[in-house]
GROMACS .gro file of C-alpha atoms in nm:
model
  335
    1MET     CA    1   5.333   1.612   3.607
    2LEU     CA    2   5.371   1.279   3.684
    3GLU     CA    3   5.003   1.254   3.695
    4SER     CA    4   4.951   1.408   3.360
    5SER     CA    5   5.240   1.174   3.254
    6THR     CA    6   5.072   0.884   3.394
    7THR     CA    7   4.695   0.989   3.223
    8ASN     CA    8   4.895   1.038   2.889
    9GLU     CA    9   5.026   0.670   2.902
   10GLN     CA   10   4.707   0.560   3.018
   11VAL     CA   11   4.490   0.716   2.720
   12THR     CA   12   4.753   0.583   2.473
   13GLU     CA   13   4.717   0.194   2.617
   14LEU     CA   14   4.335   0.257   2.596
   15THR     CA   15   4.373   0.393   2.213
   16GLN     CA   16   4.542   0.075   2.139
   17GLU     CA   17   4.304  -0.142   2.264
   18ILE     CA   18   4.009   0.065   2.122
   19GLU     CA   19   4.164   0.051   1.788
   20LYS     CA   20   4.153  -0.337   1.806
   21GLN     CA   21   3.810  -0.370   2.006
   22ASN     CA   22   3.600  -0.120   1.734
   23ALA     CA   23   3.667  -0.320   1.407
   24PRO     CA   24   3.350  -0.532   1.454
   25PHE     CA   25   3.145  -0.228   1.473
   26ARG     CA   26   3.302  -0.103   1.203
   27ASN     CA   27   3.210  -0.392   0.999
   28ILE     CA   28   2.838  -0.377   1.117
   29ALA     CA   29   2.832  -0.066   0.927
   30GLU     CA   30   2.968  -0.243   0.601
   31GLN     CA   31   2.696  -0.529   0.649
   32VAL     CA   32   2.415  -0.272   0.691
   33SER     CA   33   2.520  -0.105   0.371
   34HIS     CA   34   2.473  -0.430   0.191
   35VAL     CA   35   2.098  -0.364   0.232
   36LEU     CA   36   2.099   0.010   0.282
   37VAL     CA   37   2.219   0.314   0.058
   38GLY     CA   38   2.330   0.581   0.197
   39GLN     CA   39   2.199   0.647   0.538
   40GLU     CA   40   2.556   0.660   0.680
   41ARG     CA   41   2.446   0.908   0.961
   42LEU     CA   42   2.161   0.688   1.095
   43VAL     CA   43   2.394   0.385   1.077
   44HIS     CA   44   2.666   0.574   1.258
   45ARG     CA   45   2.370   0.701   1.542
   46MET     CA   46   2.248   0.329   1.597
   47LEU     CA   47   2.596   0.229   1.656
   48ILE     CA   48   2.639   0.487   1.901
   49GLY     CA   49   2.320   0.387   2.075
   50LEU     CA   50   2.429   0.019   2.075
   51LEU     CA   51   2.732   0.126   2.223
   52ALA     CA   52   2.619   0.362   2.469
   53ASN     CA   53   2.309   0.155   2.571
   54GLY     CA   54   2.077   0.437   2.474
   55HIS     CA   55   1.773   0.406   2.260
   56LEU     CA   56   1.697   0.602   1.987
   57LEU     CA   57   1.385   0.789   1.811
   58ILE     CA   58   1.391   0.761   1.441
   59GLU     CA   59   1.210   1.003   1.240
   60GLY     CA   60   1.147   1.022   0.888
   61VAL     CA   61   0.838   1.014   0.632
   62PRO     CA   62   0.778   0.639   0.504
   63GLY     CA   63   0.973   0.488   0.281
   64LEU     CA   64   1.310   0.573   0.374
   65ALA     CA   65   1.454   0.231   0.481
   66LYS     CA   66   1.414   0.301   0.860
   67THR     CA   67   1.254  -0.022   0.950
   68THR     CA   68   1.490  -0.186   0.727
   69ALA     CA   69   1.800  -0.042   0.884
   70VAL     CA   70   1.714  -0.133   1.225
   71ALA     CA   71   1.663  -0.511   1.130
   72SER     CA   72   1.982  -0.502   0.956
   73LEU     CA   73   2.151  -0.401   1.259
   74ALA     CA   74   2.003  -0.662   1.476
   75LYS     CA   75   2.092  -0.946   1.187
   76ALA     CA   76   2.454  -0.785   1.201
   77VAL     CA   77   2.492  -0.818   1.564
   78ASP     CA   78   2.348  -1.162   1.606
   79VAL     CA   79   2.102  -1.065   1.885
   80ASP     CA   80   1.760  -1.157   1.933
   81PHE     CA   81   1.516  -0.918   1.747
   82GLN     CA   82   1.131  -0.820   1.778
   83ARG     CA   83   0.927  -0.592   1.542
   84LEU     CA   84   0.626  -0.419   1.721
   85GLN     CA   85   0.389  -0.230   1.519
   86PHE     CA   86   0.226   0.000   1.744
   87THR     CA   87  -0.143   0.064   1.678
   88PRO     CA   88  -0.435   0.230   1.867
   89ASP     CA   89  -0.594  -0.097   1.964
   90LEU     CA   90  -0.227  -0.243   2.152
   91LEU     CA   91  -0.282  -0.318   2.518
   92PRO     CA   92   0.004  -0.348   2.758
   93ALA     CA   93  -0.027  -0.728   2.783
   94ASP     CA   94   0.073  -0.737   2.393
   95LEU     CA   95   0.400  -0.607   2.476
   96ILE     CA   96   0.482  -0.695   2.814
   97GLY     CA   97   0.313  -1.020   2.845
   98THR     CA   98   0.040  -1.114   3.084
   99GLN     CA   99  -0.043  -1.386   3.344
  100VAL     CA  100  -0.247  -1.713   3.172
  101TYR     CA  101  -0.427  -1.910   3.397
  102ARG     CA  102  -0.397  -2.277   3.381
  103PRO     CA  103  -0.718  -2.516   3.463
  104GLN     CA  104  -0.524  -2.815   3.491
  105ASP     CA  105  -0.355  -2.729   3.817
  106GLN     CA  106  -0.559  -2.394   3.883
  107THR     CA  107  -0.271  -2.173   3.889
  108PHE     CA  108  -0.156  -1.876   3.685
  109VAL     CA  109   0.178  -1.871   3.501
  110VAL     CA  110   0.366  -1.578   3.342
  111GLN     CA  111   0.331  -1.563   2.947
  112LYS     CA  112   0.625  -1.304   2.882
  113GLY     CA  113   0.580  -1.071   2.570
  114PRO     CA  114   0.779  -0.974   2.289
  115ILE     CA  115   0.970  -0.707   2.501
  116PHE     CA  116   1.171  -0.981   2.627
  117SER     CA  117   1.424  -0.946   2.351
  118ASN     CA  118   1.765  -0.765   2.286
  119LEU     CA  119   1.668  -0.529   1.995
  120ILE     CA  120   1.311  -0.390   1.983
  121LEU     CA  121   1.188  -0.198   1.691
  122ALA     CA  122   0.885  -0.005   1.815
  123ASP     CA  123   0.729   0.108   1.448
  124GLU     CA  124   0.536   0.396   1.459
  125ILE     CA  125   0.538   0.426   1.848
  126ASN     CA  126   0.315   0.755   1.841
  127ARG     CA  127   0.053   0.528   1.734
  128ALA     CA  128  -0.029   0.356   2.077
  129PRO     CA  129  -0.218   0.494   2.332
  130ALA     CA  130  -0.092   0.610   2.681
  131LYS     CA  131  -0.135   0.305   2.901
  132VAL     CA  132   0.111   0.114   2.622
  133GLN     CA  133   0.357   0.396   2.650
  134SER     CA  134   0.382   0.371   3.037
  135ALA     CA  135   0.455   0.007   3.034
  136LEU     CA  136   0.743   0.039   2.772
  137LEU     CA  137   0.862   0.370   2.998
  138GLU     CA  138   0.967   0.111   3.234
  139ALA     CA  139   1.147  -0.123   3.031
  140MET     CA  140   1.330   0.137   2.863
  141GLN     CA  141   1.453   0.296   3.201
  142GLU     CA  142   1.442   0.054   3.429
  143ARG     CA  143   1.559  -0.247   3.210
  144GLN     CA  144   1.289  -0.459   3.346
  145VAL     CA  145   0.950  -0.554   3.333
  146THR     CA  146   0.632  -0.580   3.572
  147ILE     CA  147   0.373  -0.873   3.566
  148GLY     CA  148   0.130  -0.945   3.766
  149GLY     CA  149   0.325  -0.788   4.066
  150GLU     CA  150   0.632  -0.996   3.981
  151THR     CA  151   0.943  -0.813   3.848
  152PHE     CA  152   1.139  -0.957   3.569
  153PRO     CA  153   1.497  -0.835   3.415
  154LEU     CA  154   1.534  -0.774   3.067
  155ASP     CA  155   1.816  -0.929   2.859
  156ASP     CA  156   2.133  -0.711   2.818
  157PRO     CA  157   2.165  -0.602   2.569
  158PHE     CA  158   1.843  -0.436   2.587
  159LEU     CA  159   1.793  -0.157   2.289
  160VAL     CA  160   1.466   0.037   2.157
  161MET     CA  161   1.492   0.158   1.821
  162ALA     CA  162   1.142   0.371   1.767
  163THR     CA  163   1.027   0.517   1.459
  164GLN     CA  164   0.758   0.765   1.373
  165ASN     CA  165   0.623   0.941   1.067
  166PRO     CA  166   0.616   1.339   1.121
  167VAL     CA  167   0.345   1.342   0.811
  168GLU     CA  168   0.035   1.150   0.945
  169GLN     CA  169  -0.098   1.308   1.263
  170GLU     CA  170  -0.438   1.114   1.240
  171GLY     CA  171  -0.458   0.819   1.494
  172THR     CA  172  -0.130   0.908   1.679
  173TYR     CA  173  -0.073   1.018   2.028
  174GLN     CA  174   0.210   1.263   2.115
  175LEU     CA  175   0.483   1.125   2.306
  176PRO     CA  176   0.481   1.254   2.675
  177GLU     CA  177   0.803   1.454   2.769
  178ALA     CA  178   0.910   1.173   3.012
  179GLN     CA  179   0.934   0.925   2.746
  180THR     CA  180   1.135   1.120   2.472
  181ASP     CA  181   1.351   1.220   2.730
  182ARG     CA  182   1.416   0.856   2.804
  183PHE     CA  183   1.561   0.830   2.415
  184MET     CA  184   1.915   0.918   2.417
  185LEU     CA  185   1.918   1.038   2.064
  186LYS     CA  186   1.639   1.162   1.806
  187VAL     CA  187   1.753   1.106   1.413
  188LEU     CA  188   1.615   1.272   1.173
  189VAL     CA  189   1.598   1.074   0.840
  190ASP     CA  190   1.600   1.291   0.522
  191TYR     CA  191   1.563   1.194   0.167
  192PRO     CA  192   1.859   1.027  -0.042
  193ASN     CA  193   2.033   1.275  -0.278
  194ARG     CA  194   2.017   1.198  -0.653
  195GLU     CA  195   2.338   0.978  -0.667
  196GLU     CA  196   2.198   0.765  -0.387
  197GLU     CA  197   1.866   0.741  -0.533
  198LEU     CA  198   2.007   0.612  -0.856
  199ARG     CA  199   2.182   0.334  -0.673
  200ILE     CA  200   1.859   0.235  -0.520
  201LEU     CA  201   1.713   0.219  -0.832
  202GLN     CA  202   1.980   0.007  -0.963
  203ARG     CA  203   1.999  -0.216  -0.647
  204MET     CA  204   1.635  -0.241  -0.595
  205GLY     CA  205   1.457  -0.199  -0.894
  206LYS     CA  206   1.369  -0.573  -0.954
  207THR     CA  207   1.134  -0.814  -0.802
  208SER     CA  208   1.390  -1.059  -0.661
  209ALA     CA  209   1.614  -0.825  -0.506
  210LYS     CA  210   1.734  -0.944  -0.151
  211PHE     CA  211   2.078  -0.900   0.029
  212GLU     CA  212   2.201  -1.084   0.342
  213VAL     CA  213   2.366  -0.960   0.640
  214GLU     CA  214   2.615  -1.147   0.825
  215ALA     CA  215   2.664  -1.152   1.202
  216VAL     CA  216   2.977  -0.971   1.260
  217THR     CA  217   2.970  -0.922   1.652
  218SER     CA  218   2.811  -1.083   1.930
  219PRO     CA  219   2.671  -0.958   2.269
  220ASP     CA  220   2.995  -1.026   2.444
  221GLN     CA  221   3.174  -0.829   2.222
  222ILE     CA  222   2.930  -0.511   2.287
  223ALA     CA  223   3.015  -0.598   2.649
  224GLU     CA  224   3.378  -0.550   2.629
  225ALA     CA  225   3.352  -0.226   2.427
  226ARG     CA  226   3.083  -0.049   2.687
  227ARG     CA  227   3.390  -0.135   2.964
  228LEU     CA  228   3.649   0.045   2.715
  229ILE     CA  229   3.403   0.296   2.649
  230ASP     CA  230   3.350   0.358   3.023
  231ALA     CA  231   3.740   0.397   3.058
  232ILE     CA  232   3.778   0.678   2.799
  233TYR     CA  233   3.915   0.980   2.934
  234VAL     CA  234   3.700   1.324   2.936
  235ASP     CA  235   3.903   1.609   3.024
  236SER     CA  236   3.768   1.877   3.235
  237LYS     CA  237   3.736   2.117   2.968
  238VAL     CA  238   3.541   1.882   2.768
  239GLN     CA  239   3.324   1.834   3.063
  240ASN     CA  240   3.285   2.167   3.092
  241TYR     CA  241   3.163   2.235   2.733
  242ILE     CA  242   2.909   1.957   2.764
  243VAL     CA  243   2.790   2.136   3.104
  244ASP     CA  244   2.746   2.485   2.938
  245LEU     CA  245   2.576   2.349   2.624
  246VAL     CA  246   2.303   2.178   2.818
  247MET     CA  247   2.308   2.498   3.073
  248ALA     CA  248   2.240   2.704   2.787
  249THR     CA  249   1.919   2.572   2.713
  250ARG     CA  250   1.793   2.616   3.092
  251THR     CA  251   1.914   2.955   3.135
  252PRO     CA  252   2.023   3.114   2.776
  253GLU     CA  253   2.062   3.476   2.903
  254ALA     CA  254   2.372   3.377   3.131
  255TYR     CA  255   2.564   3.266   2.793
  256GLY     CA  256   2.456   3.599   2.619
  257LEU     CA  257   2.167   3.441   2.437
  258GLU     CA  258   1.848   3.602   2.383
  259LEU     CA  259   1.644   3.269   2.389
  260SER     CA  260   1.460   3.280   2.715
  261ASP     CA  261   1.120   3.367   2.568
  262LEU     CA  262   1.162   3.064   2.318
  263ILE     CA  263   1.229   2.785   2.550
  264GLN     CA  264   0.998   2.658   2.777
  265PHE     CA  265   1.192   2.383   2.932
  266GLY     CA  266   1.573   2.292   2.861
  267GLY     CA  267   1.778   1.965   2.893
  268SER     CA  268   1.766   1.765   3.197
  269PRO     CA  269   2.064   1.611   3.376
  270ARG     CA  270   1.996   1.281   3.140
  271ALA     CA  271   2.090   1.526   2.852
  272THR     CA  272   2.441   1.547   3.019
  273ILE     CA  273   2.467   1.238   3.076
  274ASN     CA  274   2.364   1.089   2.749
  275LEU     CA  275   2.538   1.377   2.553
  276THR     CA  276   2.889   1.264   2.739
  277LEU     CA  277   2.803   0.884   2.686
  278ALA     CA  278   2.732   0.924   2.320
  279ALA     CA  279   3.025   1.149   2.252
  280LYS     CA  280   3.249   0.861   2.409
  281ALA     CA  281   3.110   0.622   2.192
  282ASN     CA  282   3.157   0.852   1.891
  283ALA     CA  283   3.549   0.863   2.058
  284PHE     CA  284   3.560   0.483   2.028
  285LEU     CA  285   3.416   0.459   1.670
  286ALA     CA  286   3.705   0.687   1.578
  287GLY     CA  287   3.938   0.478   1.750
  288ARG     CA  288   4.036   0.706   2.030
  289GLY     CA  289   4.063   0.687   2.399
  290TYR     CA  290   3.971   1.012   2.476
  291VAL     CA  291   3.677   1.266   2.375
  292THR     CA  292   3.755   1.595   2.189
  293PRO     CA  293   3.497   1.864   2.197
  294ALA     CA  294   3.401   1.813   1.825
  295ASP     CA  295   3.281   1.458   1.952
  296VAL     CA  296   3.072   1.650   2.135
  297LYS     CA  297   2.976   1.913   1.918
  298GLU     CA  298   2.879   1.657   1.606
  299ILE     CA  299   2.628   1.443   1.822
  300ALA     CA  300   2.465   1.715   2.065
  301LEU     CA  301   2.201   1.825   1.815
  302ASP     CA  302   2.047   1.459   1.820
  303VAL     CA  303   2.076   1.436   2.175
  304LEU     CA  304   1.901   1.793   2.240
  305ARG     CA  305   1.660   1.858   1.961
  306HIS     CA  306   1.396   1.632   2.160
  307ARG     CA  307   1.480   1.758   2.523
  308VAL     CA  308   1.408   2.167   2.434
  309ILE     CA  309   1.063   2.235   2.466
  310VAL     CA  310   0.948   2.580   2.304
  311THR     CA  311   0.703   2.808   2.410
  312TYR     CA  312   0.400   2.924   2.215
  313GLU     CA  313   0.591   3.248   2.121
  314ALA     CA  314   0.861   3.028   1.960
  315GLU     CA  315   0.590   2.837   1.752
  316ALA     CA  316   0.452   3.183   1.642
  317GLU     CA  317   0.777   3.284   1.522
  318GLU     CA  318   0.814   2.949   1.363
  319ARG     CA  319   1.134   2.843   1.563
  320THR     CA  320   1.181   2.516   1.629
  321SER     CA  321   1.374   2.321   1.924
  322GLU     CA  322   1.604   2.235   1.660
  323SER     CA  323   1.713   2.574   1.522
  324ILE     CA  324   1.726   2.694   1.889
  325VAL     CA  325   1.999   2.426   1.965
  326SER     CA  326   2.165   2.497   1.658
  327GLU     CA  327   2.198   2.862   1.782
  328ILE     CA  328   2.313   2.754   2.092
  329LEU     CA  329   2.613   2.530   1.921
  330SER     CA  330   2.736   2.798   1.723
  331HIS     CA  331   2.743   3.028   2.006
  332ILE     CA  332   2.911   2.849   2.299
  333ALA     CA  333   3.290   2.855   2.263
  334ILE     CA  334   3.462   2.532   2.156
  335PRO     CA  335   3.752   2.471   2.417
   0.00000   0.00000   0.00000
């Protein structure tokens, strides 16, 4: 009983501190809204990635302001930002840098590439060949880059937000599963509704339309927010709920789901970790020092949709990983 009372007191104190510290991150959403119309869900997911130290894969047809959203976030956070346009002729050296020979002193010096920045926009990431993808893989997972046998740590925070276009497949390379698993979230961006479309017209329907985003937070505040997120309380029932959701993607028959023939591979342990961190970040943005099952359910589809690999039978039945994850979410009981 004493332990429970102590836990409640700690959670209450943490909640009070979070309510003070999360204000700048709510201001980020407000600043980005000066440029973006709608897309609140995308902005929310970008904040979760920023707070939980996880990369984002953003998918949507051209013209939905995916690039603008990431650029606006970088301005609001006041960090170094690099936009990389991925193309089929891109080389690893174009991304991470290379060694340059200096004839005057007959030595090689390292010339660092654009990957040495805080926020990286990998535009149309699926247009880059395998060698570039493998170079990016080390940066995303290890937060470091190797050039000529020498390893360099990347700046903190370091966040990759990649976009891809689901329509055009000519000249593209399918991202390997090992790389898609490195993305904490995969966010699907849809068309705006009619009201939002009208606001876009009224705001942007002029040649001189220009909107400024002010910096409202700093890397130090991000580090402090992450410290608080690490301390957010996750009850054992919520932990079991997270594990059940991920396990159901691997052994659905154990949970009374007839999906075994449709799932080739389920979520890895990285899915469990990322779902927990994303739920904690969601609680932080809501001003709470504890995670609820609703936090988990709200973010679970974005964490799991790219980690469930479907079988040919599923494709024949026109079942997608998203529909399978949605079925799991509706079937597993919320504690």
